CSV table of C-alpha atoms in Angstrom, one decimal:
chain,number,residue,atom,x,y,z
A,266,UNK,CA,0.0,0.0,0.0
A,267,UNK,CA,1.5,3.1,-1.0
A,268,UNK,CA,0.7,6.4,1.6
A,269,UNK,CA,0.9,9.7,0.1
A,270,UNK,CA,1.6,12.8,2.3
A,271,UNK,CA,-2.7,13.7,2.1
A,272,UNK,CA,-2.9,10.3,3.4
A,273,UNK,CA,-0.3,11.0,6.1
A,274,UNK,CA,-1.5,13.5,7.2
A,275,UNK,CA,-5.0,12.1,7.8
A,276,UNK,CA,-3.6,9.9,9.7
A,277,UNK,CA,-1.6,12.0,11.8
A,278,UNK,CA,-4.8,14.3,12.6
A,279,UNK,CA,-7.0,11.5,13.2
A,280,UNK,CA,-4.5,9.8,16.0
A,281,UNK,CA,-3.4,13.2,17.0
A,282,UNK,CA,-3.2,14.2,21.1
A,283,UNK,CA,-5.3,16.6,22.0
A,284,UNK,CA,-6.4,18.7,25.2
A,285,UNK,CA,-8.1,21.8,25.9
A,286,UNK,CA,-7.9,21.8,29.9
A,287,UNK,CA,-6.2,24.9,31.1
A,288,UNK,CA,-5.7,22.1,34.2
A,289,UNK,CA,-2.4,21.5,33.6
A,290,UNK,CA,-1.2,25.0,32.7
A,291,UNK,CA,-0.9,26.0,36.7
A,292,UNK,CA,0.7,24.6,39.5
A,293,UNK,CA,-1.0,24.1,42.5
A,294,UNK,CA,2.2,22.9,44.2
A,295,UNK,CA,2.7,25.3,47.6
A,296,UNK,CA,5.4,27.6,47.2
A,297,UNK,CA,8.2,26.6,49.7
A,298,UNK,CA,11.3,28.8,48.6
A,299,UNK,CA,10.8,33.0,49.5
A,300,UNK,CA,10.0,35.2,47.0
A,301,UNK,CA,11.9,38.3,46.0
A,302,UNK,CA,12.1,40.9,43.7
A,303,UNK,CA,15.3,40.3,41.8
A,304,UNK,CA,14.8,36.4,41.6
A,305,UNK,CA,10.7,36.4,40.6
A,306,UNK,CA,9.0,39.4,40.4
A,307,UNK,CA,11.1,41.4,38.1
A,308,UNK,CA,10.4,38.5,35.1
A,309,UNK,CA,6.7,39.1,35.8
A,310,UNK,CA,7.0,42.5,35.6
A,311,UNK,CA,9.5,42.4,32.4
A,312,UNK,CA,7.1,39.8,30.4
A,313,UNK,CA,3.7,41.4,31.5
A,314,UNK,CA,3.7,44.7,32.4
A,315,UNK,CA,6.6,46.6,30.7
A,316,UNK,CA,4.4,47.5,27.0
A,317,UNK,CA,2.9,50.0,29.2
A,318,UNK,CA,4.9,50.3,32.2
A,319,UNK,CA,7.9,51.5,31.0
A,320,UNK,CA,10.4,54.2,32.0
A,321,UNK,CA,8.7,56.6,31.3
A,322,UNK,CA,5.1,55.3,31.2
A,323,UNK,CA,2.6,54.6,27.7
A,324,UNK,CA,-0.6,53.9,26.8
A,325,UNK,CA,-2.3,55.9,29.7
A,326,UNK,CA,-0.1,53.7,32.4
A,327,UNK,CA,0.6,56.2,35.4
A,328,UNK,CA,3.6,54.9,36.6
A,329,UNK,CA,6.6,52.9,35.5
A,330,UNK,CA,7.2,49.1,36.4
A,331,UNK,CA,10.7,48.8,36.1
A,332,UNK,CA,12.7,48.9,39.2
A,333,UNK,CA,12.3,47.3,42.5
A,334,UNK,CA,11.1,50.5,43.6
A,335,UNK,CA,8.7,51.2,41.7
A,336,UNK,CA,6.8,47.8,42.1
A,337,UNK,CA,7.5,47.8,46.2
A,338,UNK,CA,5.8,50.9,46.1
A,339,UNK,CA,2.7,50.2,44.0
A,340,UNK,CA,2.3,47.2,46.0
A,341,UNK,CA,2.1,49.4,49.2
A,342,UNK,CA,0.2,52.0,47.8
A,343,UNK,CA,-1.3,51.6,44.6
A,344,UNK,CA,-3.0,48.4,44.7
A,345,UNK,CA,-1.1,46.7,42.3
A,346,UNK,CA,-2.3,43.3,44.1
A,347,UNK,CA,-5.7,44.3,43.7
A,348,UNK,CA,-5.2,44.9,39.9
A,349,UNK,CA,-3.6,42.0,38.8
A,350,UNK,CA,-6.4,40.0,41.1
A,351,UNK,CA,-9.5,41.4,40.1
A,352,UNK,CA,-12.4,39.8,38.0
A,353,UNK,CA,-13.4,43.4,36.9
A,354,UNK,CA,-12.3,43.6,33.2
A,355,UNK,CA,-12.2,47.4,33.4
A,356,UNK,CA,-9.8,47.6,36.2
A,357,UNK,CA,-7.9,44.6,35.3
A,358,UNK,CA,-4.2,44.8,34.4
A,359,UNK,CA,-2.6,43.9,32.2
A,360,UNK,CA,-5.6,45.8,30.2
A,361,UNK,CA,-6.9,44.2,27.4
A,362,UNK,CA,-5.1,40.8,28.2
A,363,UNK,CA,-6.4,37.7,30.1
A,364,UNK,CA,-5.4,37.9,33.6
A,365,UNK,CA,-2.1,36.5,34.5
A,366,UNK,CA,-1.4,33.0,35.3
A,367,UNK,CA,-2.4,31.8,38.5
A,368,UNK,CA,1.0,30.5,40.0
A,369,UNK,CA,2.4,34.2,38.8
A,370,UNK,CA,-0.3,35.9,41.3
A,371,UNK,CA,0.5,33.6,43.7
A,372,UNK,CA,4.3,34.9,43.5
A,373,UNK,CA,3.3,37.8,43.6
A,374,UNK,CA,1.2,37.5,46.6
A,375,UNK,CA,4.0,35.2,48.1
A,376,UNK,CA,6.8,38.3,48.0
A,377,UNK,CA,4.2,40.3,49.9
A,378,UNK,CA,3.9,37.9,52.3
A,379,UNK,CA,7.4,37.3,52.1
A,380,UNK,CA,7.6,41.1,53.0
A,381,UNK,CA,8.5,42.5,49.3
A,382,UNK,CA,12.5,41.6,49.6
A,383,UNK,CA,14.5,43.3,47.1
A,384,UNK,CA,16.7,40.0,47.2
């Protein structure tokens, strides 16, 4: 029997894995190790935050994200928690984007706990 690439690739969709659980896209495992800015937060901040809130701020952001800080101090007294936590899609941030990851806002919430350490 002779299999042509259409044929080939029929068969490759047809026995193809698939999944659409988010499930396995977040890690429930307790975080053990402490949190701090250099070593966590500043990646988070880099990959999520940093289109807007940059040095200086775009897009309507009012402050920048970029140093240690600058996030220590709109986790004290901007609510930067709160915005990343919400379920209000208005007040939301990153705006316009799905709402982070949850093992990300649980680092995040762990360096607060942690008591926002530089590093």
């Amino acid at each position: 029997m002779k299999l042509t690439y259409t044929s080939i690739l029929a068969l490759l969709l047809l026995f193809n894995c698939s999944n659409d659980s988010e499930d396995d896209l977040t890690d429930d495992t307790p975080i053990t190790e402490t949190i701090t800015y250099t070593g966590h937060i500043k990646s988070i901040m880099d990959n999520n935050c940093i289109n807007c809130h940059s040095n200086p701020p775009v897009n309507g952001a009012p402050m920048a994200l970029t140093t240690y800080e600058t996030v220590k101090e709109s986790m004290l007294n901007r609510n930067l928690f709160g915005r990343i936590t919400t379920d209000n899609t208005a007040l939301l941030m990153p705006v316009g984007g799905p709402k982070l990851p949850q093992n990300l806002i649980d680092q995040v919430e762990q360096w607060e706990t942690d008591g926002l350490l530089e590093e």
